[in-house]
Structure formats: C-alpha cells, structure tokens
C-alpha cells in the first residue's frame, strides 16, 4: 500500500459548471477534469496511472486537496479572482507547458487573449494553431484559464469542456454578458 500513499489524491467536487475531478500530488494540483461522471473519472484516473506511474487514491479529505477545493469554491462564488495554488506541471511539457505557464501568469481574471496573441507572448507569433493544441491538452483548466483564450475573430474558439462551459466561465468573470433568459 505504500505506493498508493505516493500516488495522486483525487476527489470529485460540485462547481458552478458541474462536477469536477481534482487530483493533487505532493508537488501540487495536477489535474482538473470537467464533467466528472463515472466514465470520465475512470478515463482520467487511468491517464494519471499511466502518466504518473502511481495509483491514484480517492481521498476527499486529503490535505493536498483542501486548498484547491476551497479556492475553486471561492472562484465559483465570485470571491476569488486569482488562484494561489502550487501546481504540478508534470502532465505538460515543451511548448505546451510554456504557453500554459504564460496563460496562468499573464492573462488575469476578466480578460481574454487570442490564440495568436498568446503565441506572440511566448515568442512564436505564427503558432496560433499550436497554442490551440496546448489549450486542448491543458491538464488544469479553470485554474490555468484556457477559457480566457478566444478566436482572433472574437469568437469563442474551442474548449475541452464544451462551449457552454466556456461561455459560463466567461460570464462568471464578466467578459460575456449573462443571457437574459
């Protein structure tokens, strides 16, 4: 059982956009997964097993998860605008990690950036499509705010959690008006 103690701790929490699976290692938050239904949870946990080489441990009361759960709750309640969590970047690398780190530090609450603009910020102005791929591989959505990256034409672009989820996150942050009905 000792290897289990070293594996990522995980839980599922409700949020303003539905159930989220959160997983954290000793280093920090490693995964946020949308739509945490049983089949999604099993796929995410299998990915963690294979990529981290350790068995994920269901630990809803884990000290590793307490602060991520608290901060996400505050974010969805509208009282937190900037996450202050240790992050475990081990599920991203290379260009994707560089782009995600820039996104996390350089695109604040209530603002958006285009795919091309984010590419330019990391010194690759022609890499808008590669930025899109990096957003699609983001293991830490919401906390690393890929919902704040939009199309150059002003459209929402894509989103791993679905466009309705992206719209709701941008509404929460005041970027988009809430629908009247």
PDB file of C-alpha atoms in Angstrom:
ATOM      1  CA  UNK A   1       0.000   0.000   0.000  1.00  0.00           C
ATOM      2  CA  UNK A   2       2.984   2.321   0.291  1.00  0.00           C
ATOM      3  CA  UNK A   3       2.955   3.118  -3.446  1.00  0.00           C
ATOM      4  CA  UNK A   4      -0.685   4.207  -3.065  1.00  0.00           C
ATOM      5  CA  UNK A   5       0.338   6.809  -0.481  1.00  0.00           C
ATOM      6  CA  UNK A   6       2.629   8.372  -3.067  1.00  0.00           C
ATOM      7  CA  UNK A   7       0.044   8.405  -5.809  1.00  0.00           C
ATOM      8  CA  UNK A   8      -2.069  11.443  -6.587  1.00  0.00           C
ATOM      9  CA  UNK A   9      -5.001  12.060  -4.266  1.00  0.00           C
ATOM     10  CA  UNK A  10      -8.292  12.763  -6.017  1.00  0.00           C
ATOM     11  CA  UNK A  11     -11.869  13.745  -5.347  1.00  0.00           C
ATOM     12  CA  UNK A  12     -14.928  14.997  -7.198  1.00  0.00           C
ATOM     13  CA  UNK A  13     -16.479  18.344  -6.252  1.00  0.00           C
ATOM     14  CA  UNK A  14     -19.538  20.176  -7.491  1.00  0.00           C
ATOM     15  CA  UNK A  15     -18.977  23.582  -9.068  1.00  0.00           C
ATOM     16  CA  UNK A  16     -20.821  26.284 -10.945  1.00  0.00           C
ATOM     17  CA  UNK A  17     -20.157  24.310 -14.141  1.00  0.00           C
ATOM     18  CA  UNK A  18     -20.878  20.793 -12.870  1.00  0.00           C
ATOM     19  CA  UNK A  19     -18.806  18.075 -11.263  1.00  0.00           C
ATOM     20  CA  UNK A  20     -15.026  18.464 -11.420  1.00  0.00           C
ATOM     21  CA  UNK A  21     -12.437  15.798 -10.684  1.00  0.00           C
ATOM     22  CA  UNK A  22      -9.448  17.274  -8.869  1.00  0.00           C
ATOM     23  CA  UNK A  23      -6.167  15.425  -8.362  1.00  0.00           C
ATOM     24  CA  UNK A  24      -3.063  16.574  -6.500  1.00  0.00           C
ATOM     25  CA  UNK A  25       0.403  15.178  -5.919  1.00  0.00           C
ATOM     26  CA  UNK A  26       2.878  16.171  -3.217  1.00  0.00           C
ATOM     27  CA  UNK A  27       4.016  18.906  -5.638  1.00  0.00           C
ATOM     28  CA  UNK A  28       0.586  20.460  -6.208  1.00  0.00           C
ATOM     29  CA  UNK A  29      -2.648  20.320  -8.161  1.00  0.00           C
ATOM     30  CA  UNK A  30      -2.040  18.112 -11.208  1.00  0.00           C
ATOM     31  CA  UNK A  31      -5.473  17.699 -12.816  1.00  0.00           C
ATOM     32  CA  UNK A  32      -8.843  19.392 -13.079  1.00  0.00           C
ATOM     33  CA  UNK A  33     -11.280  17.427 -15.242  1.00  0.00           C
ATOM     34  CA  UNK A  34     -14.719  18.591 -16.410  1.00  0.00           C
ATOM     35  CA  UNK A  35     -17.934  16.556 -16.439  1.00  0.00           C
ATOM     36  CA  UNK A  36     -16.721  14.118 -13.759  1.00  0.00           C
ATOM     37  CA  UNK A  37     -19.211  11.338 -14.403  1.00  0.00           C
ATOM     38  CA  UNK A  38     -18.059   7.745 -13.696  1.00  0.00           C
ATOM     39  CA  UNK A  39     -16.777   7.020 -17.222  1.00  0.00           C
ATOM     40  CA  UNK A  40     -14.895  10.339 -17.357  1.00  0.00           C
ATOM     41  CA  UNK A  41     -13.416   9.735 -13.891  1.00  0.00           C
ATOM     42  CA  UNK A  42     -12.186   6.269 -14.856  1.00  0.00           C
ATOM     43  CA  UNK A  43     -10.542   7.621 -18.040  1.00  0.00           C
ATOM     44  CA  UNK A  44      -8.862  10.466 -16.127  1.00  0.00           C
ATOM     45  CA  UNK A  45      -7.668   8.115 -13.376  1.00  0.00           C
ATOM     46  CA  UNK A  46      -6.298   5.666 -15.959  1.00  0.00           C
ATOM     47  CA  UNK A  47      -4.423   8.549 -17.597  1.00  0.00           C
ATOM     48  CA  UNK A  48      -2.954   9.556 -14.241  1.00  0.00           C
ATOM     49  CA  UNK A  49      -1.932   5.926 -13.541  1.00  0.00           C
ATOM     50  CA  UNK A  50      -0.086   5.628 -16.823  1.00  0.00           C
ATOM     51  CA  UNK A  51       1.440   9.117 -16.982  1.00  0.00           C
ATOM     52  CA  UNK A  52       2.466   9.432 -13.321  1.00  0.00           C
ATOM     53  CA  UNK A  53       3.260   5.758 -12.747  1.00  0.00           C
ATOM     54  CA  UNK A  54       1.361   5.659  -9.459  1.00  0.00           C
ATOM     55  CA  UNK A  55      -2.075   4.553  -8.325  1.00  0.00           C
ATOM     56  CA  UNK A  56      -4.500   7.464  -7.739  1.00  0.00           C
ATOM     57  CA  UNK A  57      -6.016   7.405  -4.247  1.00  0.00           C
ATOM     58  CA  UNK A  58      -9.598   8.555  -3.666  1.00  0.00           C
ATOM     59  CA  UNK A  59      -9.046  10.911  -0.722  1.00  0.00           C
ATOM     60  CA  UNK A  60     -11.758  13.591  -0.474  1.00  0.00           C
ATOM     61  CA  UNK A  61     -10.420  14.783   2.896  1.00  0.00           C
ATOM     62  CA  UNK A  62      -6.782  14.933   1.783  1.00  0.00           C
ATOM     63  CA  UNK A  63      -4.725  17.911   2.903  1.00  0.00           C
ATOM     64  CA  UNK A  64      -3.386  18.037  -0.689  1.00  0.00           C
ATOM     65  CA  UNK A  65      -6.888  18.782  -1.955  1.00  0.00           C
ATOM     66  CA  UNK A  66      -8.193  21.075   0.792  1.00  0.00           C
ATOM     67  CA  UNK A  67      -6.869  24.330  -0.646  1.00  0.00           C
ATOM     68  CA  UNK A  68      -7.752  23.566  -4.291  1.00  0.00           C
ATOM     69  CA  UNK A  69     -11.304  22.676  -3.184  1.00  0.00           C
ATOM     70  CA  UNK A  70     -11.536  25.869  -1.111  1.00  0.00           C
ATOM     71  CA  UNK A  71     -10.159  28.135  -3.841  1.00  0.00           C
ATOM     72  CA  UNK A  72     -12.328  26.656  -6.594  1.00  0.00           C
ATOM     73  CA  UNK A  73     -15.377  27.108  -4.347  1.00  0.00           C
ATOM     74  CA  UNK A  74     -14.432  30.746  -3.790  1.00  0.00           C
ATOM     75  CA  UNK A  75     -13.850  31.258  -7.531  1.00  0.00           C
ATOM     76  CA  UNK A  76     -17.307  29.922  -8.404  1.00  0.00           C
ATOM     77  CA  UNK A  77     -18.830  32.002  -5.584  1.00  0.00           C
ATOM     78  CA  UNK A  78     -17.294  35.099  -7.212  1.00  0.00           C
ATOM     79  CA  UNK A  79     -14.986  35.918  -4.288  1.00  0.00           C
ATOM     80  CA  UNK A  80     -11.648  34.714  -5.750  1.00  0.00           C
ATOM     81  CA  UNK A  81     -10.106  36.208  -8.866  1.00  0.00           C
ATOM     82  CA  UNK A  82      -6.605  34.755  -8.754  1.00  0.00           C
ATOM     83  CA  UNK A  83      -5.655  31.224  -7.801  1.00  0.00           C
ATOM     84  CA  UNK A  84      -2.712  30.864  -5.455  1.00  0.00           C
ATOM     85  CA  UNK A  85      -2.128  27.134  -5.648  1.00  0.00           C
ATOM     86  CA  UNK A  86       1.029  25.093  -6.088  1.00  0.00           C
ATOM     87  CA  UNK A  87       0.736  23.380  -9.458  1.00  0.00           C
ATOM     88  CA  UNK A  88       2.299  20.135 -10.618  1.00  0.00           C
ATOM     89  CA  UNK A  89       3.204  20.725 -14.285  1.00  0.00           C
ATOM     90  CA  UNK A  90       4.332  17.130 -14.895  1.00  0.00           C
ATOM     91  CA  UNK A  91       1.456  16.395 -17.315  1.00  0.00           C
ATOM     92  CA  UNK A  92       2.600  19.073 -19.765  1.00  0.00           C
ATOM     93  CA  UNK A  93       5.947  19.757 -21.375  1.00  0.00           C
ATOM     94  CA  UNK A  94       7.758  21.757 -24.023  1.00  0.00           C
ATOM     95  CA  UNK A  95       5.798  24.381 -25.937  1.00  0.00           C
ATOM     96  CA  UNK A  96       2.513  23.446 -24.263  1.00  0.00           C
ATOM     97  CA  UNK A  97       3.953  23.971 -20.782  1.00  0.00           C
ATOM     98  CA  UNK A  98       5.492  27.291 -21.831  1.00  0.00           C
ATOM     99  CA  UNK A  99       2.148  28.512 -23.231  1.00  0.00           C
ATOM    100  CA  UNK A 100       0.170  27.293 -20.208  1.00  0.00           C
ATOM    101  CA  UNK A 101       2.563  28.978 -17.768  1.00  0.00           C
ATOM    102  CA  UNK A 102       2.243  32.252 -19.692  1.00  0.00           C
ATOM    103  CA  UNK A 103      -1.527  31.912 -19.663  1.00  0.00           C
ATOM    104  CA  UNK A 104      -1.560  31.245 -15.905  1.00  0.00           C
ATOM    105  CA  UNK A 105       0.625  34.236 -15.075  1.00  0.00           C
ATOM    106  CA  UNK A 106      -0.221  36.711 -17.814  1.00  0.00           C
ATOM    107  CA  UNK A 107      -3.960  36.610 -18.557  1.00  0.00           C
ATOM    108  CA  UNK A 108      -5.828  37.840 -15.478  1.00  0.00           C
ATOM    109  CA  UNK A 109      -9.418  37.299 -14.408  1.00  0.00           C
ATOM    110  CA  UNK A 110     -11.930  39.135 -16.571  1.00  0.00           C
ATOM    111  CA  UNK A 111      -9.667  39.421 -19.627  1.00  0.00           C
ATOM    112  CA  UNK A 112      -9.187  37.381 -22.784  1.00  0.00           C
ATOM    113  CA  UNK A 113      -6.378  36.849 -25.253  1.00  0.00           C
ATOM    114  CA  UNK A 114      -6.423  35.491 -28.802  1.00  0.00           C
ATOM    115  CA  UNK A 115      -4.638  32.299 -29.770  1.00  0.00           C
ATOM    116  CA  UNK A 116      -2.250  34.332 -31.940  1.00  0.00           C
ATOM    117  CA  UNK A 117      -1.688  36.882 -29.178  1.00  0.00           C
ATOM    118  CA  UNK A 118      -0.739  34.151 -26.744  1.00  0.00           C
ATOM    119  CA  UNK A 119       1.588  32.630 -29.357  1.00  0.00           C
ATOM    120  CA  UNK A 120       3.292  36.016 -29.750  1.00  0.00           C
ATOM    121  CA  UNK A 121       3.717  36.314 -25.966  1.00  0.00           C
ATOM    122  CA  UNK A 122       5.846  33.162 -25.952  1.00  0.00           C
ATOM    123  CA  UNK A 123       7.905  34.304 -28.941  1.00  0.00           C
ATOM    124  CA  UNK A 124       6.141  32.198 -31.593  1.00  0.00           C
ATOM    125  CA  UNK A 125       3.802  34.652 -33.364  1.00  0.00           C
ATOM    126  CA  UNK A 126       2.884  32.180 -36.121  1.00  0.00           C
ATOM    127  CA  UNK A 127       1.939  29.375 -33.753  1.00  0.00           C
ATOM    128  CA  UNK A 128      -1.746  30.100 -33.102  1.00  0.00           C
ATOM    129  CA  UNK A 129      -2.751  26.527 -34.021  1.00  0.00           C
ATOM    130  CA  UNK A 130      -0.095  25.106 -31.710  1.00  0.00           C
ATOM    131  CA  UNK A 131      -1.493  27.316 -28.941  1.00  0.00           C
ATOM    132  CA  UNK A 132      -4.908  25.802 -29.662  1.00  0.00           C
ATOM    133  CA  UNK A 133      -3.404  22.339 -29.262  1.00  0.00           C
ATOM    134  CA  UNK A 134      -1.780  23.418 -25.975  1.00  0.00           C
ATOM    135  CA  UNK A 135      -5.153  24.646 -24.725  1.00  0.00           C
ATOM    136  CA  UNK A 136      -6.718  21.313 -25.664  1.00  0.00           C
ATOM    137  CA  UNK A 137      -4.078  19.445 -23.658  1.00  0.00           C
ATOM    138  CA  UNK A 138      -4.349  21.690 -20.570  1.00  0.00           C
ATOM    139  CA  UNK A 139      -4.493  19.340 -17.557  1.00  0.00           C
ATOM    140  CA  UNK A 140      -5.510  22.200 -15.234  1.00  0.00           C
ATOM    141  CA  UNK A 141      -8.446  24.052 -16.820  1.00  0.00           C
ATOM    142  CA  UNK A 142     -10.143  26.823 -14.814  1.00  0.00           C
ATOM    143  CA  UNK A 143      -7.022  27.190 -12.618  1.00  0.00           C
ATOM    144  CA  UNK A 144      -4.875  27.609 -15.737  1.00  0.00           C
ATOM    145  CA  UNK A 145      -7.568  29.614 -17.540  1.00  0.00           C
ATOM    146  CA  UNK A 146      -7.729  28.257 -21.089  1.00  0.00           C
ATOM    147  CA  UNK A 147     -11.321  29.553 -21.174  1.00  0.00           C
ATOM    148  CA  UNK A 148      -9.768  33.039 -21.495  1.00  0.00           C
ATOM    149  CA  UNK A 149      -8.250  32.201 -24.896  1.00  0.00           C
ATOM    150  CA  UNK A 150     -10.555  33.164 -27.755  1.00  0.00           C
ATOM    151  CA  UNK A 151     -10.512  33.267 -31.536  1.00  0.00           C
ATOM    152  CA  UNK A 152      -8.896  36.186 -33.318  1.00  0.00           C
ATOM    153  CA  UNK A 153     -12.281  36.941 -34.895  1.00  0.00           C
ATOM    154  CA  UNK A 154     -13.787  37.466 -31.443  1.00  0.00           C
ATOM    155  CA  UNK A 155     -15.464  34.041 -31.439  1.00  0.00           C
ATOM    156  CA  UNK A 156     -15.180  31.683 -28.504  1.00  0.00           C
ATOM    157  CA  UNK A 157     -12.902  29.222 -30.313  1.00  0.00           C
ATOM    158  CA  UNK A 158     -12.852  25.679 -28.969  1.00  0.00           C
ATOM    159  CA  UNK A 159     -12.914  24.317 -25.450  1.00  0.00           C
ATOM    160  CA  UNK A 160     -12.352  20.868 -23.995  1.00  0.00           C
ATOM    161  CA  UNK A 161     -15.175  21.331 -21.503  1.00  0.00           C
ATOM    162  CA  UNK A 162     -17.596  22.353 -24.250  1.00  0.00           C
ATOM    163  CA  UNK A 163     -18.534  25.816 -25.486  1.00  0.00           C
ATOM    164  CA  UNK A 164     -21.402  26.186 -22.996  1.00  0.00           C
ATOM    165  CA  UNK A 165     -18.933  25.634 -20.134  1.00  0.00           C
ATOM    166  CA  UNK A 166     -16.544  28.180 -21.652  1.00  0.00           C
ATOM    167  CA  UNK A 167     -19.390  30.670 -22.042  1.00  0.00           C
ATOM    168  CA  UNK A 168     -20.412  30.182 -18.393  1.00  0.00           C
ATOM    169  CA  UNK A 169     -16.846  30.718 -17.148  1.00  0.00           C
ATOM    170  CA  UNK A 170     -16.509  33.909 -19.204  1.00  0.00           C
ATOM    171  CA  UNK A 171     -19.909  35.094 -17.900  1.00  0.00           C
ATOM    172  CA  UNK A 172     -18.751  34.448 -14.332  1.00  0.00           C
ATOM    173  CA  UNK A 173     -15.713  36.638 -14.975  1.00  0.00           C
ATOM    174  CA  UNK A 174     -17.791  39.385 -16.568  1.00  0.00           C
ATOM    175  CA  UNK A 175     -16.269  39.004 -20.034  1.00  0.00           C
ATOM    176  CA  UNK A 176     -19.563  37.988 -21.633  1.00  0.00           C
ATOM    177  CA  UNK A 177     -22.986  39.284 -20.634  1.00  0.00           C
ATOM    178  CA  UNK A 178     -25.198  36.749 -18.917  1.00  0.00           C
ATOM    179  CA  UNK A 179     -28.136  35.719 -21.081  1.00  0.00           C
ATOM    180  CA  UNK A 180     -31.411  37.484 -20.404  1.00  0.00           C
ATOM    181  CA  UNK A 181     -33.366  34.208 -20.462  1.00  0.00           C
TER     182      UNK A 181
END
